[in-house]
Each structure stands twice: as structure tokens, then as C-alpha cells.
Amino acid sequence: MAEAAQCIVRKNGFSDKIKIINKHSTDVTVGPDGDMQEKANLLITELFDTELIGEGALPSYEHAHHNLVQADCEAVPHRATVYAQVVESDLLWTWTQLQPVEVNGTRLVPPPAVGRCAGAHSVCDIQLSQVSPTSFTPLSPLCTMFSLDFSKLVSSAPQFHSSRFTAQSGGRAQVILSWWDLHMDPSGTIVCSMAPSWTYPLPKLAPWRDHWMQSVYFLPAESLVTAGDELSLTVCHDDYSLWYSLQPHRQQEVLSESPPPRPCCTCQAHLVWTRPRFGELNDRRRTESYAGALRSVLREDSVCLSISDGSLLPVFAHMLGAKKVFSLENTRMFKQVIEQVLEANSMRGEVELLEIRPDQLTSNDLRGEQISVLMGEPFFSTSLLPWHSLFFWYCR
């Protein structure tokens, strides 16, 4: 990138005015023999991601103010502000919690550990403009969570900020929708906003954002909210990521002494299933389609082999009456998650889980059984691109 920049500068005749320094900013030196002869009075950056601080903006700005710029410098962008809104959304909640499903008149329930788990710690970045407002119910107004003035010293130390609000609707507080905007100049006349299109009076005129999108954060556990409740929404951050918590405002003083820890998966399911994968597993129409397909081929003497990672198809096959079901699991973690599902539904041992790759499978692993039904989904943990799911045909 530095070489391309030097080429562009040279071809446009700016070599005597623009100096390209091929270093990370924290390695730049200032002084007579340094990369810069004096400290700068204008700091221009693009250090942001969908979560604002996820590309190391805070430590980079902190270092720059200590080492590279003058005390009265101006920064472009000048300021960033983070906004958040508490919502109830069955759609979004299915991206983080496994839901019960009925197959052949029997209810399959999620493992208790999954329901208690706070979920994955990473942000879910999506195009909120493509999520219909009918898919969620706002429980709070849009809250201003915190601002960063980049022309002043910025700290990368862990911090938290709270916003008090009165619940405008009752429901289950499940999800935080969040985005940010940039004031490019000190007066705030030039604003670059990441707000989704449905926040605009004329949504069709909203600018499309592709590199920077919006964020979805899942609360560690859903909580009931009544219209009129006085609540506090708290955002915590370290130097790279954000996380949220919601509590009654009367508990805010307790929170100030001990901010909520960063959520961490304790059930393993959130480590092996992505948010889209949770959504697939919770899609009732998808489940019904798979169950219908299995019904059309299963018989009482069917011996089934599943070759997709962390799939519920082998569980469905057992529930639909297959004689014997084997499932290949690519990793021990996938195997342990499916074991939890079987245990929670009193099916322990009913599906034989083999921690082995398809190309390593032998007749001894199948205990001499002859496979009559091979099943799988277009999902494998090693898939990076859509056509990688064609691995199913290779396995066959």
C-alpha cells in the first residue's frame, strides 16, 4: 500500500509536498533525525470499523496525541458519537439462542447450558437497513451512549458509559441495535452517519453504507420490561470492542463499582455455530422441509449417516424412526454440542457420534452396518465460500 501511495504521489507531482512513511503510526519517530521533523497540528485518520474502535483507533489516537501531534491540534474527523436502542426481536434473538422445535409430534428442546450462556463476545455486524422495522419492537428511545473528541487526548483504558431512559414500550429486552456518526469538522456541519435507512424521513434518500455497517449486540439474557420503567443502558469497552448491559436505574450505583464483564460463551455452541447458523437451525420452514425430505426416504430398517458438522439432521432422523443413526463430527467441540442436545432430550446414545473425517471412515467405525441413507446440509465448518458446501458430493 505504501508503494502504491508513493507511485500515486510521484505521478501527480507531489513528491516535494507529501512524504510517505511506511510504518505503523505507533512506530513513527519525531525529531531532527526522525520520520517527522516536528509534531503535526492536523491529524487526519481513517481508523474505524463497524464497531468504531475495532481496528485499534483508541490506542492509535492515544499514541498520536502523546507523541506525534501538538497539544492544540485539530483532527479530521473531529468527533464520533455512538448510539444504541434496546429492542425486542424474535428474528434477531434466533441468531443467538437455540429455540425448541417440534418434529414428528415430539418437542426438541435446547440444552439448558445454551439458554444460560451469554453468547459469543464478538459483534454481529449487518445491514440494519435490510432488517424491516416490523421485525422488532423498540423498547427505548435512541440513546446517545458516548462521544470521542479526536482533537483531544483519547484513552484506550477500559471504560463504561450509561444512558438513563424511560421504557416507551413493554416487552422482552433482548437486543441492542447500535451505530455511530462522525462530525468531520468542529462545528458539526459535515456529518457522516451510519444510521439505517428506516431512521430517515425519506428512507430511499438515505446514503448506502457498505464498508461501515451497523451493529447488533445480544444481551446476556432477555429481561421483561414494562412501559414506564426507569432503566439504564450501559456500554463497556476495552481498546477494541464494545458490549452492553441493561439494568433498572436504581441499580446503577452498584454497577458503577463493578461494571459488567465482557460476555463469554460457556456452552461451546456459540463457538461452533455462527449467528447465521443459529438462524438456520431456528428456521421452522427449513426444519419442516428437512423433516419432510427425511420422511420420504426413511424406513424402519434405515441406517443413516450424517456428514455435516454440528447438524441436527441425525437427531431428526432418530426422532423419525430410523433404525440406526451415525453422525460424523469434524471436531470434538461439535461432538460435545450435539451430545448436549441429545442429553437434554433424553436421547443419549441414540445417535452415534464419530469424531472422524469422511475420508477416514471405515466399516469398522460403522460396526459392520450398511448405510442406506446419506444425509447432510450445505454447511461445513471449513466452508469459506458457498461452493465449498459441495463437499457433500465429494464425501458421497
Short mmCIF file of C-alpha atoms in Angstrom, two decimals:
data_model
loop_
_atom_site.label_atom_id
_atom_site.label_comp_id
_atom_site.label_asym_id
_atom_site.label_seq_id
_atom_site.Cartn_x
_atom_site.Cartn_y
_atom_site.Cartn_z
CA MET A 1 0.00 0.00 0.00
CA ALA A 2 2.85 2.36 0.81
CA GLU A 3 4.45 1.59 -2.56
CA ALA A 4 1.17 2.35 -4.34
CA ALA A 5 0.87 5.62 -2.39
CA GLN A 6 4.41 6.65 -3.36
CA CYS A 7 3.66 5.90 -7.00
CA ILE A 8 0.47 7.98 -6.93
CA VAL A 9 2.22 10.89 -5.19
CA ARG A 10 5.08 10.80 -7.71
CA LYS A 11 2.84 10.60 -10.79
CA ASN A 12 0.80 13.57 -9.59
CA GLY A 13 3.83 15.75 -8.89
CA PHE A 14 3.50 15.94 -5.10
CA SER A 15 6.77 14.27 -4.10
CA ASP A 16 8.11 17.55 -2.69
CA LYS A 17 4.96 18.11 -0.60
CA ILE A 18 3.85 14.64 0.57
CA LYS A 19 6.12 12.20 2.41
CA ILE A 20 5.01 8.57 2.64
CA ILE A 21 6.15 6.84 5.84
CA ASN A 22 5.94 3.07 5.52
CA LYS A 23 5.36 2.37 9.21
CA HIS A 24 2.59 1.79 11.68
CA SER A 25 1.82 5.12 13.32
CA THR A 26 2.99 3.86 16.71
CA ASP A 27 6.47 3.29 15.22
CA VAL A 28 6.82 6.80 13.74
CA THR A 29 9.52 8.98 15.29
CA VAL A 30 9.62 12.79 15.62
CA GLY A 31 12.75 14.93 15.72
CA PRO A 32 15.64 16.21 13.59
CA ASP A 33 16.61 12.66 12.59
CA GLY A 34 13.11 11.18 12.83
CA ASP A 35 10.43 10.32 10.30
CA MET A 36 8.80 13.70 11.08
CA GLN A 37 10.94 16.73 11.86
CA GLU A 38 8.23 18.30 14.06
CA LYS A 39 4.89 17.42 15.59
CA ALA A 40 1.81 17.88 13.41
CA ASN A 41 -1.03 20.33 14.05
CA LEU A 42 -3.55 18.45 11.89
CA LEU A 43 -4.39 14.77 12.42
CA ILE A 44 -6.27 13.05 9.57
CA THR A 45 -7.30 9.43 10.03
CA GLU A 46 -9.48 6.55 8.88
CA LEU A 47 -9.13 4.06 11.69
CA PHE A 48 -12.71 2.89 12.07
CA ASP A 49 -14.78 -0.22 11.55
CA THR A 50 -18.44 -1.10 12.08
CA GLU A 51 -17.85 -1.16 15.84
CA LEU A 52 -15.95 2.16 15.58
CA ILE A 53 -12.96 1.09 17.70
CA GLY A 54 -12.37 -2.44 16.38
CA GLU A 55 -9.33 -1.58 14.26
CA GLY A 56 -7.35 -0.10 17.13
CA ALA A 57 -8.48 3.51 16.87
CA LEU A 58 -8.17 4.21 20.61
CA PRO A 59 -4.54 3.12 21.16
CA SER A 60 -3.54 4.71 17.84
CA TYR A 61 -5.11 8.08 18.75
CA GLU A 62 -3.70 7.86 22.27
CA HIS A 63 -0.19 7.30 20.96
CA ALA A 64 -0.54 10.08 18.38
CA HIS A 65 -1.58 12.65 20.99
CA HIS A 66 1.30 11.67 23.24
CA ASN A 67 3.96 11.51 20.55
CA LEU A 68 3.02 12.85 17.12
CA VAL A 69 0.78 15.92 17.37
CA GLN A 70 0.75 19.29 19.10
CA ALA A 71 -1.47 19.89 22.12
CA ASP A 72 -3.81 22.22 20.22
CA CYS A 73 -4.07 20.10 17.08
CA GLU A 74 -7.24 19.63 15.06
CA ALA A 75 -8.43 16.20 13.99
CA VAL A 76 -10.39 15.12 10.92
CA PRO A 77 -12.78 13.52 11.69
CA HIS A 78 -13.29 15.72 14.73
CA ARG A 79 -15.70 13.67 16.82
CA ALA A 80 -17.52 10.31 16.86
CA THR A 81 -20.74 9.52 18.71
CA VAL A 82 -22.15 6.06 19.42
CA TYR A 83 -25.91 5.49 19.58
CA ALA A 84 -27.91 2.49 20.79
CA GLN A 85 -31.50 1.31 21.09
CA VAL A 86 -32.99 -1.55 23.12
CA VAL A 87 -35.41 -3.73 21.15
CA GLU A 88 -37.39 -6.94 21.31
CA SER A 89 -36.93 -9.08 18.21
CA ASP A 90 -37.81 -12.73 17.82
CA LEU A 91 -35.97 -12.71 14.48
CA LEU A 92 -32.67 -11.38 15.85
CA TRP A 93 -32.91 -13.44 19.05
CA THR A 94 -32.94 -16.63 16.97
CA TRP A 95 -29.42 -15.70 15.87
CA THR A 96 -28.03 -16.29 19.35
CA GLN A 97 -30.33 -18.75 21.17
CA LEU A 98 -31.39 -22.22 20.02
CA GLN A 99 -35.19 -22.43 20.05
CA PRO A 100 -37.40 -25.51 20.73
CA VAL A 101 -38.66 -27.27 17.61
CA GLU A 102 -41.28 -29.96 17.05
CA VAL A 103 -40.50 -32.96 14.85
CA ASN A 104 -42.95 -35.82 14.33
CA GLY A 105 -45.03 -34.67 17.29
CA THR A 106 -42.04 -34.62 19.66
CA ARG A 107 -40.59 -31.41 21.05
CA LEU A 108 -36.83 -30.99 20.75
CA VAL A 109 -35.56 -28.57 23.40
CA PRO A 110 -32.20 -26.77 23.57
CA PRO A 111 -29.64 -27.73 26.23
CA PRO A 112 -30.03 -25.69 29.46
CA ALA A 113 -26.39 -24.56 29.20
CA VAL A 114 -27.12 -22.87 25.86
CA GLY A 115 -30.07 -20.96 27.33
CA ARG A 116 -27.95 -19.75 30.26
CA CYS A 117 -24.99 -18.77 28.09
CA ALA A 118 -24.22 -15.09 27.46
CA GLY A 119 -23.28 -15.94 23.87
CA ALA A 120 -20.38 -15.01 21.64
CA HIS A 121 -18.41 -11.91 22.61
CA SER A 122 -17.96 -10.66 19.05
CA VAL A 123 -20.21 -8.03 17.46
CA CYS A 124 -22.80 -9.04 14.87
CA ASP A 125 -22.37 -6.53 12.04
CA ILE A 126 -25.18 -6.39 9.49
CA GLN A 127 -27.07 -4.06 7.17
CA LEU A 128 -29.83 -2.91 9.54
CA SER A 129 -31.39 -1.12 6.58
CA GLN A 130 -32.32 -4.58 5.32
CA VAL A 131 -33.99 -5.55 8.61
CA SER A 132 -37.60 -4.45 8.42
CA PRO A 133 -38.83 -2.27 11.32
CA THR A 134 -41.71 -4.76 11.59
CA SER A 135 -39.13 -7.35 12.72
CA PHE A 136 -38.51 -5.64 16.05
CA THR A 137 -40.20 -3.53 18.72
CA PRO A 138 -38.24 -0.58 20.15
CA LEU A 139 -38.37 -0.57 23.95
CA SER A 140 -36.20 2.51 24.39
CA PRO A 141 -35.64 5.77 22.56
CA LEU A 142 -32.40 6.11 20.62
CA CYS A 143 -29.79 6.65 23.35
CA THR A 144 -26.57 8.63 22.96
CA MET A 145 -24.04 6.38 24.66
CA PHE A 146 -20.73 8.26 24.40
CA SER A 147 -18.64 10.57 22.22
CA LEU A 148 -14.94 10.72 21.41
CA ASP A 149 -13.26 14.04 20.63
CA PHE A 150 -10.31 13.09 18.46
CA SER A 151 -8.69 16.54 18.70
CA LYS A 152 -8.06 15.86 22.40
CA LEU A 153 -6.25 13.08 24.23
CA VAL A 154 -8.10 9.77 23.87
CA SER A 155 -7.69 6.94 26.39
CA SER A 156 -7.52 3.27 25.46
CA ALA A 157 -8.18 2.18 29.05
CA PRO A 158 -11.37 0.14 29.66
CA GLN A 159 -14.34 2.42 30.34
CA PHE A 160 -18.12 2.30 30.60
CA HIS A 161 -20.89 4.81 29.93
CA SER A 162 -24.56 4.71 30.88
CA SER A 163 -27.68 6.30 29.46
CA ARG A 164 -30.84 6.58 31.55
CA PHE A 165 -34.19 6.27 29.79
CA THR A 166 -37.87 5.57 30.36
CA ALA A 167 -39.12 2.45 28.58
CA GLN A 168 -41.50 3.53 25.83
CA SER A 169 -42.97 0.04 25.33
CA GLY A 170 -43.25 -3.19 27.25
CA GLY A 171 -41.69 -6.43 26.09
CA ARG A 172 -38.61 -8.61 26.34
CA ALA A 173 -35.35 -6.69 26.21
CA GLN A 174 -33.17 -8.92 24.05
CA VAL A 175 -31.10 -7.00 21.55
CA ILE A 176 -29.21 -3.71 21.23
CA LEU A 177 -29.10 -2.02 17.83
CA SER A 178 -26.15 0.35 17.55
CA TRP A 179 -24.42 2.66 15.09
CA TRP A 180 -22.27 5.78 15.11
CA ASP A 181 -21.73 9.01 13.27
CA LEU A 182 -18.74 11.24 12.57
CA HIS A 183 -18.60 15.02 12.82
CA MET A 184 -15.95 15.77 10.24
CA ASP A 185 -15.46 19.39 11.42
CA PRO A 186 -15.58 21.10 14.85
CA SER A 187 -18.92 22.80 14.16
CA GLY A 188 -20.59 19.54 13.16
CA THR A 189 -21.86 20.90 9.84
CA ILE A 190 -20.45 17.92 7.92
CA VAL A 191 -21.77 14.64 9.34
CA CYS A 192 -21.15 11.10 8.14
CA SER A 193 -23.85 8.92 9.71
CA MET A 194 -24.17 5.13 9.82
CA ALA A 195 -27.85 5.33 10.80
CA PRO A 196 -30.00 2.74 8.97
CA SER A 197 -32.35 3.96 6.26
CA TRP A 198 -35.52 3.49 8.32
CA THR A 199 -34.40 6.27 10.68
CA TYR A 200 -34.62 8.80 7.83
CA PRO A 201 -37.84 10.70 6.97
CA LEU A 202 -37.35 9.52 3.38
CA PRO A 203 -35.62 6.11 3.60
CA LYS A 204 -34.97 5.92 -0.14
CA LEU A 205 -32.76 9.01 0.12
CA ALA A 206 -30.55 7.53 2.87
CA PRO A 207 -26.91 7.02 1.81
CA TRP A 208 -25.88 3.41 1.37
CA ARG A 209 -23.14 2.24 3.73
CA ASP A 210 -21.23 -0.86 2.77
CA HIS A 211 -17.81 -0.75 4.43
CA TRP A 212 -19.15 0.54 7.75
CA MET A 213 -22.48 -1.02 8.67
CA GLN A 214 -24.49 -1.26 11.88
CA SER A 215 -24.05 -3.46 14.93
CA VAL A 216 -26.29 -5.90 16.75
CA TYR A 217 -25.40 -6.80 20.33
CA PHE A 218 -27.24 -9.54 22.20
CA LEU A 219 -27.90 -9.01 25.89
CA PRO A 220 -26.56 -11.84 28.09
CA ALA A 221 -30.15 -12.74 29.00
CA GLU A 222 -33.52 -11.37 27.97
CA SER A 223 -35.45 -9.44 30.63
CA LEU A 224 -39.05 -8.28 30.90
CA VAL A 225 -39.61 -4.55 30.56
CA THR A 226 -42.80 -2.63 31.33
CA ALA A 227 -43.64 0.68 29.68
CA GLY A 228 -42.63 3.49 32.03
CA ASP A 229 -39.79 1.58 33.72
CA GLU A 230 -36.74 3.70 34.57
CA LEU A 231 -33.78 1.84 33.11
CA SER A 232 -30.08 2.35 32.43
CA LEU A 233 -28.34 1.06 29.34
CA THR A 234 -24.61 0.63 29.86
CA VAL A 235 -21.93 0.20 27.23
CA CYS A 236 -18.47 -1.01 28.21
CA HIS A 237 -15.42 -1.06 26.02
CA ASP A 238 -11.82 -2.08 26.08
CA ASP A 239 -9.44 -0.85 23.40
CA TYR A 240 -11.05 -2.89 20.60
CA SER A 241 -14.64 -3.92 21.36
CA LEU A 242 -17.96 -2.94 22.95
CA TRP A 243 -20.55 -4.82 25.00
CA TYR A 244 -23.85 -3.79 26.55
CA SER A 245 -25.92 -4.46 29.65
CA LEU A 246 -29.35 -3.32 30.82
CA GLN A 247 -30.43 -2.81 34.40
CA PRO A 248 -33.04 -0.91 36.45
CA HIS A 249 -31.79 2.62 37.07
CA ARG A 250 -31.84 2.06 40.84
CA GLN A 251 -29.04 -0.48 40.40
CA GLN A 252 -26.80 2.00 38.60
CA GLU A 253 -24.80 2.87 41.72
CA VAL A 254 -23.92 -0.79 42.24
CA LEU A 255 -22.90 -1.05 38.59
CA SER A 256 -20.54 1.92 38.90
CA GLU A 257 -18.50 -0.05 41.43
CA SER A 258 -18.33 -3.20 39.30
CA PRO A 259 -19.02 -2.81 35.56
CA PRO A 260 -20.44 -5.91 33.85
CA PRO A 261 -17.77 -8.25 32.46
CA ARG A 262 -17.41 -8.91 28.78
CA PRO A 263 -19.79 -11.74 27.76
CA CYS A 264 -18.16 -15.07 27.09
CA CYS A 265 -19.54 -18.31 25.67
CA THR A 266 -19.63 -21.07 28.29
CA CYS A 267 -21.75 -23.63 26.38
CA GLN A 268 -19.50 -24.10 23.31
CA ALA A 269 -22.47 -23.78 20.93
CA HIS A 270 -21.66 -20.12 20.22
CA LEU A 271 -18.09 -21.12 19.41
CA VAL A 272 -19.08 -23.62 16.70
CA TRP A 273 -22.34 -22.13 15.36
CA THR A 274 -22.21 -18.67 13.78
CA ARG A 275 -25.11 -16.20 14.05
CA PRO A 276 -26.38 -17.17 10.56
CA ARG A 277 -26.08 -20.83 11.54
CA PHE A 278 -28.22 -20.26 14.63
CA GLY A 279 -30.73 -18.58 12.33
CA GLU A 280 -30.74 -21.62 10.02
CA LEU A 281 -31.23 -24.07 12.87
CA ASN A 282 -34.14 -21.99 14.21
CA ASP A 283 -35.86 -21.57 10.84
CA ARG A 284 -39.09 -23.58 11.22
CA ARG A 285 -39.81 -23.76 7.50
CA ARG A 286 -36.30 -25.03 6.86
CA THR A 287 -36.68 -27.66 9.59
CA GLU A 288 -40.04 -28.77 8.19
CA SER A 289 -38.51 -29.12 4.72
CA TYR A 290 -35.69 -31.29 6.02
CA ALA A 291 -38.07 -33.37 8.15
CA GLY A 292 -40.34 -33.87 5.13
CA ALA A 293 -37.40 -34.97 2.98
CA LEU A 294 -36.29 -37.44 5.65
CA ARG A 295 -39.81 -38.88 5.98
CA SER A 296 -39.84 -39.58 2.26
CA VAL A 297 -36.75 -41.83 2.42
CA LEU A 298 -36.64 -43.29 5.94
CA ARG A 299 -37.89 -46.79 6.75
CA GLU A 300 -37.86 -48.78 9.96
CA ASP A 301 -34.67 -50.55 8.87
CA SER A 302 -32.86 -47.40 7.68
CA VAL A 303 -29.24 -46.94 8.73
CA CYS A 304 -28.32 -43.25 8.38
CA LEU A 305 -25.04 -41.39 8.13
CA SER A 306 -24.84 -37.60 8.54
CA ILE A 307 -21.73 -35.84 7.25
CA SER A 308 -22.44 -32.17 8.10
CA ASP A 309 -20.76 -30.53 11.09
CA GLY A 310 -22.95 -29.80 14.09
CA SER A 311 -26.16 -30.71 12.25
CA LEU A 312 -29.47 -31.60 13.89
CA LEU A 313 -30.42 -33.88 10.96
CA PRO A 314 -29.19 -37.05 12.72
CA VAL A 315 -31.33 -36.13 15.73
CA PHE A 316 -34.32 -35.62 13.44
CA ALA A 317 -33.66 -38.98 11.76
CA HIS A 318 -33.76 -40.74 15.11
CA MET A 319 -36.97 -38.92 16.05
CA LEU A 320 -38.50 -40.05 12.75
CA GLY A 321 -37.84 -43.72 13.48
CA ALA A 322 -34.56 -44.67 11.79
CA LYS A 323 -33.08 -47.98 12.97
CA LYS A 324 -29.56 -46.61 13.46
CA VAL A 325 -28.00 -43.16 13.03
CA PHE A 326 -24.32 -42.25 12.74
CA SER A 327 -23.03 -38.68 12.60
CA LEU A 328 -19.54 -37.57 11.61
CA GLU A 329 -18.33 -34.56 13.60
CA ASN A 330 -15.27 -32.71 12.36
CA THR A 331 -14.14 -31.56 15.82
CA ARG A 332 -14.60 -32.61 19.41
CA MET A 333 -16.34 -29.33 20.15
CA PHE A 334 -19.07 -30.03 17.57
CA LYS A 335 -19.44 -33.51 19.03
CA GLN A 336 -19.83 -32.14 22.55
CA VAL A 337 -22.51 -29.65 21.47
CA ILE A 338 -24.61 -32.37 19.79
CA GLU A 339 -24.10 -34.55 22.87
CA GLN A 340 -25.63 -31.73 24.94
CA VAL A 341 -28.67 -31.66 22.62
CA LEU A 342 -29.12 -35.43 22.92
CA GLU A 343 -28.69 -35.31 26.71
CA ALA A 344 -31.24 -32.51 27.10
CA ASN A 345 -33.81 -34.60 25.21
CA SER A 346 -33.15 -37.96 26.89
CA MET A 347 -31.58 -39.35 23.70
CA ARG A 348 -28.10 -40.05 24.97
CA GLY A 349 -26.55 -42.85 22.93
CA GLU A 350 -29.36 -42.89 20.38
CA VAL A 351 -27.14 -41.20 17.77
CA GLU A 352 -23.58 -42.49 17.45
CA LEU A 353 -21.23 -39.53 17.10
CA LEU A 354 -17.95 -40.28 15.34
CA GLU A 355 -15.13 -37.77 15.64
CA ILE A 356 -13.63 -38.64 12.28
CA ARG A 357 -13.28 -37.22 8.78
CA PRO A 358 -15.34 -38.75 5.94
CA ASP A 359 -12.22 -39.91 4.07
CA GLN A 360 -11.03 -41.75 7.19
CA LEU A 361 -14.27 -43.65 7.78
CA THR A 362 -14.06 -47.46 7.72
CA SER A 363 -16.61 -50.26 8.00
CA ASN A 364 -15.28 -50.95 11.50
CA ASP A 365 -16.37 -47.45 12.56
CA LEU A 366 -19.88 -48.32 11.37
CA ARG A 367 -19.83 -51.63 13.28
CA GLY A 368 -20.49 -53.54 10.08
CA GLU A 369 -23.69 -51.65 9.29
CA GLN A 370 -24.52 -50.87 5.67
CA ILE A 371 -25.50 -47.23 5.15
CA SER A 372 -28.85 -46.85 3.39
CA VAL A 373 -29.41 -43.10 3.87
CA LEU A 374 -26.67 -40.49 3.48
CA MET A 375 -27.74 -37.06 4.69
CA GLY A 376 -26.28 -33.64 5.18
CA GLU A 377 -26.80 -29.91 4.85
CA PRO A 378 -24.93 -27.30 2.83
CA PHE A 379 -22.95 -26.50 5.98
CA PHE A 380 -19.41 -27.46 6.92
CA SER A 381 -17.17 -25.72 9.45
CA THR A 382 -14.40 -25.50 6.84
CA SER A 383 -16.58 -23.69 4.27
CA LEU A 384 -15.44 -20.17 3.45
CA LEU A 385 -17.28 -19.73 0.15
CA PRO A 386 -20.73 -21.01 -0.91
CA TRP A 387 -19.40 -23.65 -3.29
CA HIS A 388 -17.31 -25.21 -0.53
CA SER A 389 -20.58 -26.78 0.63
CA LEU A 390 -20.36 -29.04 -2.43
CA PHE A 391 -18.07 -31.04 -0.14
CA PHE A 392 -21.22 -33.12 0.43
CA TRP A 393 -20.92 -34.66 -3.05
CA TYR A 394 -17.21 -35.30 -2.55
CA CYS A 395 -17.97 -37.12 0.70
CA ARG A 396 -20.60 -39.22 -1.03
#
